[in-house]
Amino acid sequence: MRLQLSTWPEVEAYLNRSTGVVIPIGSTEQHGPTGLIGTDAICPETIAVGMAEEGILVAPTLSIGMAQHHLAFPGSITLRPSTLIAVIRDVVGSLASQGFTHFYFLNGHGGNIATVQAAFAELWADASLAGRASSLHLKLGNWFAGPRVTKLSRELFGEADGKHATASEVSLTWHAWPDQQRDAELVPERAPDGAIRDAAGYRATFADGRIGSEPQRASREFGSRFYEAGLADALDEYRQFAQSDDAKGK
Ligand code: NI
């Protein structure tokens, strides 16, 4: 059940059986010479659409995340951490005002993690500082870190999957958008690894945008396997979360 393709009476009826919702969250940032700029939003959204087909309510994807370190590559867009925290607070607050209690953020971008967790702390602080109990159950799930996905990545690519513009995520985007595959010679074959700081430092250290990865190993067939693994991981994690503390949940 996708929020954007629902009517308000349908959402009202959904609330009678579940107060849980999935919010895909990603980024709009370079993914090396062959990876799509939307990769980190496309991946969790693709998996979330599969969750929606199981009857779980899925909100619109938050497609712009915290990506300041990618700004030296054209096309990348960032929200600063304080802006993303404000966005998450208002999105959660909107749905919470109607009775939603369990919010599962399905994330596609490692750079969002600290900021999403800070947003959760802000939301809980609203209740704590007012001396009342919060109704909010907030969870962050990273599609790329679930047990089945991690195992598959290790089997297929080992260390070569790297950290950014990975063969895993590029494969999944090709499963979602088979006519958007790119090919180019990548030199060196395996991108360098190292620390991330600001945008200028990132471009100086990681010349073509990749970190430690070999996305040339990606394939659409692998992407279909990552989709199945990612969907199973996310459904397991969501259902366990929704069943805790009575989201009436599924
Ligand atoms: Ni990515």
PDB file of C-alpha atoms and ligand atoms in Angstrom:
ATOM      1  CA  MET A   1       0.000   0.000   0.000  1.00  0.00           C
ATOM      2  CA  ARG A   2       1.684   3.167  -1.219  1.00  0.00           C
ATOM      3  CA  LEU A   3       0.680   6.410   0.480  1.00  0.00           C
ATOM      4  CA  GLN A   4       0.884   8.385  -2.741  1.00  0.00           C
ATOM      5  CA  LEU A   5      -1.481   5.970  -4.466  1.00  0.00           C
ATOM      6  CA  SER A   6      -3.975   5.877  -1.592  1.00  0.00           C
ATOM      7  CA  THR A   7      -6.956   8.020  -0.583  1.00  0.00           C
ATOM      8  CA  TRP A   8      -7.501   9.383   2.894  1.00  0.00           C
ATOM      9  CA  PRO A   9     -10.378   6.995   3.703  1.00  0.00           C
ATOM     10  CA  GLU A  10      -8.056   4.130   2.767  1.00  0.00           C
ATOM     11  CA  VAL A  11      -5.372   5.462   5.125  1.00  0.00           C
ATOM     12  CA  GLU A  12      -7.989   5.880   7.856  1.00  0.00           C
ATOM     13  CA  ALA A  13      -9.016   2.243   7.377  1.00  0.00           C
ATOM     14  CA  TYR A  14      -5.354   1.152   7.429  1.00  0.00           C
ATOM     15  CA  LEU A  15      -4.910   2.856  10.806  1.00  0.00           C
ATOM     16  CA  ASN A  16      -7.565   0.535  12.226  1.00  0.00           C
ATOM     17  CA  ARG A  17      -5.346  -2.449  11.537  1.00  0.00           C
ATOM     18  CA  SER A  18      -1.840  -0.957  11.792  1.00  0.00           C
ATOM     19  CA  THR A  19      -0.186   2.216  13.030  1.00  0.00           C
ATOM     20  CA  GLY A  20       3.135   1.407  11.361  1.00  0.00           C
ATOM     21  CA  VAL A  21       4.590   3.057   8.275  1.00  0.00           C
ATOM     22  CA  VAL A  22       7.722   2.629   6.176  1.00  0.00           C
ATOM     23  CA  ILE A  23       9.612   5.730   5.027  1.00  0.00           C
ATOM     24  CA  PRO A  24      12.332   5.109   2.441  1.00  0.00           C
ATOM     25  CA  ILE A  25      15.193   7.585   2.805  1.00  0.00           C
ATOM     26  CA  GLY A  26      18.088   8.071   0.410  1.00  0.00           C
ATOM     27  CA  SER A  27      20.300  10.646  -1.186  1.00  0.00           C
ATOM     28  CA  THR A  28      20.947  12.466  -4.448  1.00  0.00           C
ATOM     29  CA  GLU A  29      24.689  12.153  -4.927  1.00  0.00           C
ATOM     30  CA  GLN A  30      27.343  10.995  -7.357  1.00  0.00           C
ATOM     31  CA  HIS A  31      28.003   7.254  -7.454  1.00  0.00           C
ATOM     32  CA  GLY A  32      31.168   7.163  -9.543  1.00  0.00           C
ATOM     33  CA  PRO A  33      31.352   7.338 -13.338  1.00  0.00           C
ATOM     34  CA  THR A  34      28.844   4.517 -13.893  1.00  0.00           C
ATOM     35  CA  GLY A  35      26.474   4.732 -10.908  1.00  0.00           C
ATOM     36  CA  LEU A  36      23.231   6.704 -11.076  1.00  0.00           C
ATOM     37  CA  ILE A  37      22.992   9.837  -8.940  1.00  0.00           C
ATOM     38  CA  GLY A  38      19.723   8.525  -7.524  1.00  0.00           C
ATOM     39  CA  THR A  39      21.210   5.179  -6.455  1.00  0.00           C
ATOM     40  CA  ASP A  40      20.756   5.645  -2.704  1.00  0.00           C
ATOM     41  CA  ALA A  41      17.101   6.628  -3.094  1.00  0.00           C
ATOM     42  CA  ILE A  42      16.277   4.082  -5.822  1.00  0.00           C
ATOM     43  CA  CYS A  43      17.567   1.119  -3.776  1.00  0.00           C
ATOM     44  CA  PRO A  44      15.434   1.519  -0.614  1.00  0.00           C
ATOM     45  CA  GLU A  45      12.445   2.700  -2.655  1.00  0.00           C
ATOM     46  CA  THR A  46      12.570  -0.416  -4.836  1.00  0.00           C
ATOM     47  CA  ILE A  47      12.598  -2.653  -1.765  1.00  0.00           C
ATOM     48  CA  ALA A  48       9.892  -0.572  -0.072  1.00  0.00           C
ATOM     49  CA  VAL A  49       7.588  -0.996  -3.070  1.00  0.00           C
ATOM     50  CA  GLY A  50       7.925  -4.736  -2.474  1.00  0.00           C
ATOM     51  CA  MET A  51       6.911  -4.163   1.159  1.00  0.00           C
ATOM     52  CA  ALA A  52       3.914  -2.130  -0.034  1.00  0.00           C
ATOM     53  CA  GLU A  53       2.795  -5.134  -2.092  1.00  0.00           C
ATOM     54  CA  GLU A  54       2.625  -7.070   1.215  1.00  0.00           C
ATOM     55  CA  GLY A  55       0.075  -4.551   2.513  1.00  0.00           C
ATOM     56  CA  ILE A  56       2.442  -2.336   4.511  1.00  0.00           C
ATOM     57  CA  LEU A  57       1.947   1.405   4.135  1.00  0.00           C
ATOM     58  CA  VAL A  58       4.935   3.041   2.420  1.00  0.00           C
ATOM     59  CA  ALA A  59       5.370   6.820   2.449  1.00  0.00           C
ATOM     60  CA  PRO A  60       7.026   8.847  -0.329  1.00  0.00           C
ATOM     61  CA  THR A  61      10.800   8.472  -0.475  1.00  0.00           C
ATOM     62  CA  LEU A  62      12.873  11.207   1.139  1.00  0.00           C
ATOM     63  CA  SER A  63      15.255  11.369  -1.822  1.00  0.00           C
ATOM     64  CA  ILE A  64      17.606  14.128  -0.697  1.00  0.00           C
ATOM     65  CA  GLY A  65      19.812  13.356   2.270  1.00  0.00           C
ATOM     66  CA  MET A  66      22.983  14.412   4.037  1.00  0.00           C
ATOM     67  CA  ALA A  67      25.606  14.333   1.286  1.00  0.00           C
ATOM     68  CA  GLN A  68      27.779  17.397   1.838  1.00  0.00           C
ATOM     69  CA  HIS A  69      30.939  15.409   1.101  1.00  0.00           C
ATOM     70  CA  HIS A  70      29.771  14.689  -2.472  1.00  0.00           C
ATOM     71  CA  LEU A  71      29.162  18.294  -3.521  1.00  0.00           C
ATOM     72  CA  ALA A  72      32.385  18.616  -5.563  1.00  0.00           C
ATOM     73  CA  PHE A  73      30.780  16.276  -8.128  1.00  0.00           C
ATOM     74  CA  PRO A  74      28.116  17.886 -10.361  1.00  0.00           C
ATOM     75  CA  GLY A  75      24.544  16.855  -9.684  1.00  0.00           C
ATOM     76  CA  SER A  76      24.966  16.049  -5.997  1.00  0.00           C
ATOM     77  CA  ILE A  77      22.542  17.786  -3.620  1.00  0.00           C
ATOM     78  CA  THR A  78      22.696  17.890   0.169  1.00  0.00           C
ATOM     79  CA  LEU A  79      20.562  18.849   3.096  1.00  0.00           C
ATOM     80  CA  ARG A  80      22.754  19.957   5.974  1.00  0.00           C
ATOM     81  CA  PRO A  81      22.252  17.754   9.061  1.00  0.00           C
ATOM     82  CA  SER A  82      20.110  20.359  10.840  1.00  0.00           C
ATOM     83  CA  THR A  83      17.811  20.639   7.779  1.00  0.00           C
ATOM     84  CA  LEU A  84      17.390  16.873   7.445  1.00  0.00           C
ATOM     85  CA  ILE A  85      16.617  16.621  11.156  1.00  0.00           C
ATOM     86  CA  ALA A  86      13.910  19.271  10.697  1.00  0.00           C
ATOM     87  CA  VAL A  87      12.445  17.409   7.693  1.00  0.00           C
ATOM     88  CA  ILE A  88      12.311  14.101   9.578  1.00  0.00           C
ATOM     89  CA  ARG A  89      10.720  15.751  12.630  1.00  0.00           C
ATOM     90  CA  ASP A  90       7.962  17.290  10.511  1.00  0.00           C
ATOM     91  CA  VAL A  91       7.294  14.139   8.474  1.00  0.00           C
ATOM     92  CA  VAL A  92       7.053  11.990  11.622  1.00  0.00           C
ATOM     93  CA  GLY A  93       5.074  14.683  13.433  1.00  0.00           C
ATOM     94  CA  SER A  94       2.536  14.910  10.596  1.00  0.00           C
ATOM     95  CA  LEU A  95       1.752  11.205  10.579  1.00  0.00           C
ATOM     96  CA  ALA A  96       1.977  10.889  14.372  1.00  0.00           C
ATOM     97  CA  SER A  97      -0.714  13.566  14.719  1.00  0.00           C
ATOM     98  CA  GLN A  98      -3.069  11.173  12.876  1.00  0.00           C
ATOM     99  CA  GLY A  99      -2.271   8.177  15.039  1.00  0.00           C
ATOM    100  CA  PHE A 100       0.788   6.539  13.486  1.00  0.00           C
ATOM    101  CA  THR A 101       3.170   5.240  16.151  1.00  0.00           C
ATOM    102  CA  HIS A 102       5.791   3.040  14.447  1.00  0.00           C
ATOM    103  CA  PHE A 103       8.109   4.618  11.868  1.00  0.00           C
ATOM    104  CA  TYR A 104      10.550   2.401  10.004  1.00  0.00           C
ATOM    105  CA  PHE A 105      13.071   4.357   7.943  1.00  0.00           C
ATOM    106  CA  LEU A 106      14.526   2.151   5.215  1.00  0.00           C
ATOM    107  CA  ASN A 107      17.796   3.851   4.384  1.00  0.00           C
ATOM    108  CA  GLY A 108      20.097   3.684   1.356  1.00  0.00           C
ATOM    109  CA  HIS A 109      22.897   6.024   2.375  1.00  0.00           C
ATOM    110  CA  GLY A 110      25.504   5.562   5.104  1.00  0.00           C
ATOM    111  CA  GLY A 111      25.926   9.339   5.345  1.00  0.00           C
ATOM    112  CA  ASN A 112      22.336   9.649   6.634  1.00  0.00           C
ATOM    113  CA  ILE A 113      22.750   7.364   9.636  1.00  0.00           C
ATOM    114  CA  ALA A 114      24.089   9.797  12.250  1.00  0.00           C
ATOM    115  CA  THR A 115      21.592  12.483  11.244  1.00  0.00           C
ATOM    116  CA  VAL A 116      18.557  10.171  11.266  1.00  0.00           C
ATOM    117  CA  GLN A 117      19.534   8.930  14.720  1.00  0.00           C
ATOM    118  CA  ALA A 118      19.925  12.535  15.899  1.00  0.00           C
ATOM    119  CA  ALA A 119      16.426  13.266  14.544  1.00  0.00           C
ATOM    120  CA  PHE A 120      15.041  10.319  16.535  1.00  0.00           C
ATOM    121  CA  ALA A 121      16.695  11.689  19.691  1.00  0.00           C
ATOM    122  CA  GLU A 122      15.153  15.123  19.000  1.00  0.00           C
ATOM    123  CA  LEU A 123      11.695  13.561  18.617  1.00  0.00           C
ATOM    124  CA  TRP A 124      11.993  11.619  21.855  1.00  0.00           C
ATOM    125  CA  ALA A 125      13.441  14.693  23.579  1.00  0.00           C
ATOM    126  CA  ASP A 126      10.214  16.577  22.771  1.00  0.00           C
ATOM    127  CA  ALA A 127       8.356  14.189  25.076  1.00  0.00           C
ATOM    128  CA  SER A 128      11.091  13.797  27.672  1.00  0.00           C
ATOM    129  CA  LEU A 129      11.527  17.534  28.173  1.00  0.00           C
ATOM    130  CA  ALA A 130       7.765  17.933  28.519  1.00  0.00           C
ATOM    131  CA  GLY A 131       7.680  15.237  31.199  1.00  0.00           C
ATOM    132  CA  ARG A 132       5.415  12.887  29.243  1.00  0.00           C
ATOM    133  CA  ALA A 133       5.765   9.486  27.584  1.00  0.00           C
ATOM    134  CA  SER A 134       6.400   9.458  23.839  1.00  0.00           C
ATOM    135  CA  SER A 135       4.075   7.451  21.581  1.00  0.00           C
ATOM    136  CA  LEU A 136       6.832   7.217  18.979  1.00  0.00           C
ATOM    137  CA  HIS A 137       8.641   4.031  18.037  1.00  0.00           C
ATOM    138  CA  LEU A 138      11.391   4.933  15.587  1.00  0.00           C
ATOM    139  CA  LYS A 139      13.721   2.536  13.800  1.00  0.00           C
ATOM    140  CA  LEU A 140      16.400   2.893  11.167  1.00  0.00           C
ATOM    141  CA  GLY A 141      17.045  -0.052   8.854  1.00  0.00           C
ATOM    142  CA  ASN A 142      19.827   0.023   6.266  1.00  0.00           C
ATOM    143  CA  TRP A 143      18.928  -2.131   3.250  1.00  0.00           C
ATOM    144  CA  PHE A 144      22.627  -2.769   2.534  1.00  0.00           C
ATOM    145  CA  ALA A 145      23.369  -4.075   6.042  1.00  0.00           C
ATOM    146  CA  GLY A 146      20.752  -6.795   6.535  1.00  0.00           C
ATOM    147  CA  PRO A 147      21.940 -10.383   7.088  1.00  0.00           C
ATOM    148  CA  ARG A 148      20.893 -11.788   3.703  1.00  0.00           C
ATOM    149  CA  VAL A 149      22.245  -8.804   1.751  1.00  0.00           C
ATOM    150  CA  THR A 150      25.543  -8.813   3.648  1.00  0.00           C
ATOM    151  CA  LYS A 151      25.967 -12.541   3.003  1.00  0.00           C
ATOM    152  CA  LEU A 152      25.194 -12.166  -0.708  1.00  0.00           C
ATOM    153  CA  SER A 153      27.587  -9.229  -1.086  1.00  0.00           C
ATOM    154  CA  ARG A 154      30.354 -11.217   0.574  1.00  0.00           C
ATOM    155  CA  GLU A 155      29.699 -14.260  -1.626  1.00  0.00           C
ATOM    156  CA  LEU A 156      29.591 -12.338  -4.891  1.00  0.00           C
ATOM    157  CA  PHE A 157      32.198  -9.625  -4.393  1.00  0.00           C
ATOM    158  CA  GLY A 158      34.091 -10.084  -1.118  1.00  0.00           C
ATOM    159  CA  GLU A 159      36.257  -7.082  -0.265  1.00  0.00           C
ATOM    160  CA  ALA A 160      35.745  -5.679  -3.767  1.00  0.00           C
ATOM    161  CA  ASP A 161      32.273  -4.439  -2.875  1.00  0.00           C
ATOM    162  CA  GLY A 162      33.925  -1.494  -1.122  1.00  0.00           C
ATOM    163  CA  LYS A 163      32.123   1.390   0.529  1.00  0.00           C
ATOM    164  CA  HIS A 164      30.687   3.732  -2.069  1.00  0.00           C
ATOM    165  CA  ALA A 165      29.341   3.147  -5.570  1.00  0.00           C
ATOM    166  CA  THR A 166      29.353  -0.544  -4.696  1.00  0.00           C
ATOM    167  CA  ALA A 167      28.611  -3.368  -7.111  1.00  0.00           C
ATOM    168  CA  SER A 168      25.726  -4.369  -4.796  1.00  0.00           C
ATOM    169  CA  GLU A 169      23.879  -1.080  -5.021  1.00  0.00           C
ATOM    170  CA  VAL A 170      24.634  -0.557  -8.718  1.00  0.00           C
ATOM    171  CA  SER A 171      23.265  -4.059  -9.390  1.00  0.00           C
ATOM    172  CA  LEU A 172      20.050  -3.239  -7.521  1.00  0.00           C
ATOM    173  CA  THR A 173      19.535  -0.025  -9.521  1.00  0.00           C
ATOM    174  CA  TRP A 174      19.896  -2.069 -12.716  1.00  0.00           C
ATOM    175  CA  HIS A 175      17.241  -4.475 -11.451  1.00  0.00           C
ATOM    176  CA  ALA A 176      14.963  -1.458 -10.891  1.00  0.00           C
ATOM    177  CA  TRP A 177      15.891   0.398 -14.095  1.00  0.00           C
ATOM    178  CA  PRO A 178      17.255  -2.129 -16.609  1.00  0.00           C
ATOM    179  CA  ASP A 179      17.481   0.456 -19.400  1.00  0.00           C
ATOM    180  CA  GLN A 180      19.751   2.724 -17.316  1.00  0.00           C
ATOM    181  CA  GLN A 181      22.899   0.603 -17.251  1.00  0.00           C
ATOM    182  CA  ARG A 182      26.242   2.333 -17.856  1.00  0.00           C
ATOM    183  CA  ASP A 183      29.592   0.977 -18.871  1.00  0.00           C
ATOM    184  CA  ALA A 184      33.000   2.641 -18.673  1.00  0.00           C
ATOM    185  CA  GLU A 185      36.561   1.628 -17.974  1.00  0.00           C
ATOM    186  CA  LEU A 186      37.325   2.396 -14.329  1.00  0.00           C
ATOM    187  CA  VAL A 187      40.928   3.156 -13.342  1.00  0.00           C
ATOM    188  CA  PRO A 188      42.207   1.939 -10.985  1.00  0.00           C
ATOM    189  CA  GLU A 189      40.073  -1.175 -11.068  1.00  0.00           C
ATOM    190  CA  ARG A 190      39.543  -0.976  -7.293  1.00  0.00           C
ATOM    191  CA  ALA A 191      38.970   2.552  -5.983  1.00  0.00           C
ATOM    192  CA  PRO A 192      41.059   3.846  -3.061  1.00  0.00           C
ATOM    193  CA  ASP A 193      39.783   3.744   0.509  1.00  0.00           C
ATOM    194  CA  GLY A 194      40.223   6.364   3.210  1.00  0.00           C
ATOM    195  CA  ALA A 195      38.595   8.899   5.510  1.00  0.00           C
ATOM    196  CA  ILE A 196      35.761  11.261   4.520  1.00  0.00           C
ATOM    197  CA  ARG A 197      35.729  14.917   5.544  1.00  0.00           C
ATOM    198  CA  ASP A 198      34.524  17.756   3.306  1.00  0.00           C
ATOM    199  CA  ALA A 199      33.677  17.917  -0.403  1.00  0.00           C
ATOM    200  CA  ALA A 200      37.050  19.265  -1.589  1.00  0.00           C
ATOM    201  CA  GLY A 201      38.917  16.641   0.401  1.00  0.00           C
ATOM    202  CA  TYR A 202      36.648  13.902  -0.926  1.00  0.00           C
ATOM    203  CA  ARG A 203      37.298  14.780  -4.568  1.00  0.00           C
ATOM    204  CA  ALA A 204      41.045  15.051  -3.940  1.00  0.00           C
ATOM    205  CA  THR A 205      41.135  11.608  -2.282  1.00  0.00           C
ATOM    206  CA  PHE A 206      38.565   9.733  -4.378  1.00  0.00           C
ATOM    207  CA  ALA A 207      39.144  11.103  -7.886  1.00  0.00           C
ATOM    208  CA  ASP A 208      36.263   9.382  -9.716  1.00  0.00           C
ATOM    209  CA  GLY A 209      33.887   9.313  -6.727  1.00  0.00           C
ATOM    210  CA  ARG A 210      34.112   5.646  -5.781  1.00  0.00           C
ATOM    211  CA  ILE A 211      35.447   4.412  -2.422  1.00  0.00           C
ATOM    212  CA  GLY A 212      37.066   0.990  -2.318  1.00  0.00           C
ATOM    213  CA  SER A 213      34.633  -0.440  -4.853  1.00  0.00           C
ATOM    214  CA  GLU A 214      34.550  -2.246  -8.202  1.00  0.00           C
ATOM    215  CA  PRO A 215      31.105  -1.454  -9.608  1.00  0.00           C
ATOM    216  CA  GLN A 216      32.189  -2.969 -12.932  1.00  0.00           C
ATOM    217  CA  ARG A 217      31.256  -6.292 -11.290  1.00  0.00           C
ATOM    218  CA  ALA A 218      27.599  -5.257 -11.136  1.00  0.00           C
ATOM    219  CA  SER A 219      24.932  -7.059 -13.147  1.00  0.00           C
ATOM    220  CA  ARG A 220      21.190  -6.966 -13.491  1.00  0.00           C
ATOM    221  CA  GLU A 221      20.991 -10.628 -12.514  1.00  0.00           C
ATOM    222  CA  PHE A 222      22.864  -9.916  -9.286  1.00  0.00           C
ATOM    223  CA  GLY A 223      20.483  -6.982  -8.798  1.00  0.00           C
ATOM    224  CA  SER A 224      17.478  -9.314  -8.798  1.00  0.00           C
ATOM    225  CA  ARG A 225      19.151 -11.402  -6.097  1.00  0.00           C
ATOM    226  CA  PHE A 226      19.877  -8.292  -4.027  1.00  0.00           C
ATOM    227  CA  TYR A 227      16.237  -7.288  -4.400  1.00  0.00           C
ATOM    228  CA  GLU A 228      14.985 -10.633  -3.052  1.00  0.00           C
ATOM    229  CA  ALA A 229      17.531 -10.589  -0.201  1.00  0.00           C
ATOM    230  CA  GLY A 230      16.868  -6.950   0.666  1.00  0.00           C
ATOM    231  CA  LEU A 231      13.105  -7.422   0.657  1.00  0.00           C
ATOM    232  CA  ALA A 232      13.292 -10.479   2.931  1.00  0.00           C
ATOM    233  CA  ASP A 233      15.639  -8.646   5.340  1.00  0.00           C
ATOM    234  CA  ALA A 234      13.455  -5.543   5.457  1.00  0.00           C
ATOM    235  CA  LEU A 235      10.201  -7.509   5.914  1.00  0.00           C
ATOM    236  CA  ASP A 236      11.688  -9.485   8.797  1.00  0.00           C
ATOM    237  CA  GLU A 237      12.986  -6.378  10.521  1.00  0.00           C
ATOM    238  CA  TYR A 238       9.823  -4.344   9.959  1.00  0.00           C
ATOM    239  CA  ARG A 239       7.455  -7.084  11.159  1.00  0.00           C
ATOM    240  CA  GLN A 240       9.446  -7.652  14.324  1.00  0.00           C
ATOM    241  CA  PHE A 241       9.487  -3.905  14.954  1.00  0.00           C
ATOM    242  CA  ALA A 242       5.776  -3.414  14.208  1.00  0.00           C
ATOM    243  CA  GLN A 243       4.782  -6.288  16.476  1.00  0.00           C
ATOM    244  CA  SER A 244       6.666  -4.772  19.398  1.00  0.00           C
ATOM    245  CA  ASP A 245       4.695  -2.450  21.639  1.00  0.00           C
ATOM    246  CA  ASP A 246       1.486  -2.924  19.744  1.00  0.00           C
ATOM    247  CA  ALA A 247       1.536  -1.248  16.351  1.00  0.00           C
ATOM    248  CA  LYS A 248      -1.334  -3.742  15.813  1.00  0.00           C
ATOM    249  CA  GLY A 249       1.069  -4.654  13.281  1.00  0.00           C
ATOM    250  CA  LYS A 250       1.465  -7.109  10.487  1.00  0.00           C
TER     251      LYS A 250
HETATM  252 NI    NI B   1      25.247   4.611  -2.310  1.00  0.00          NI
END
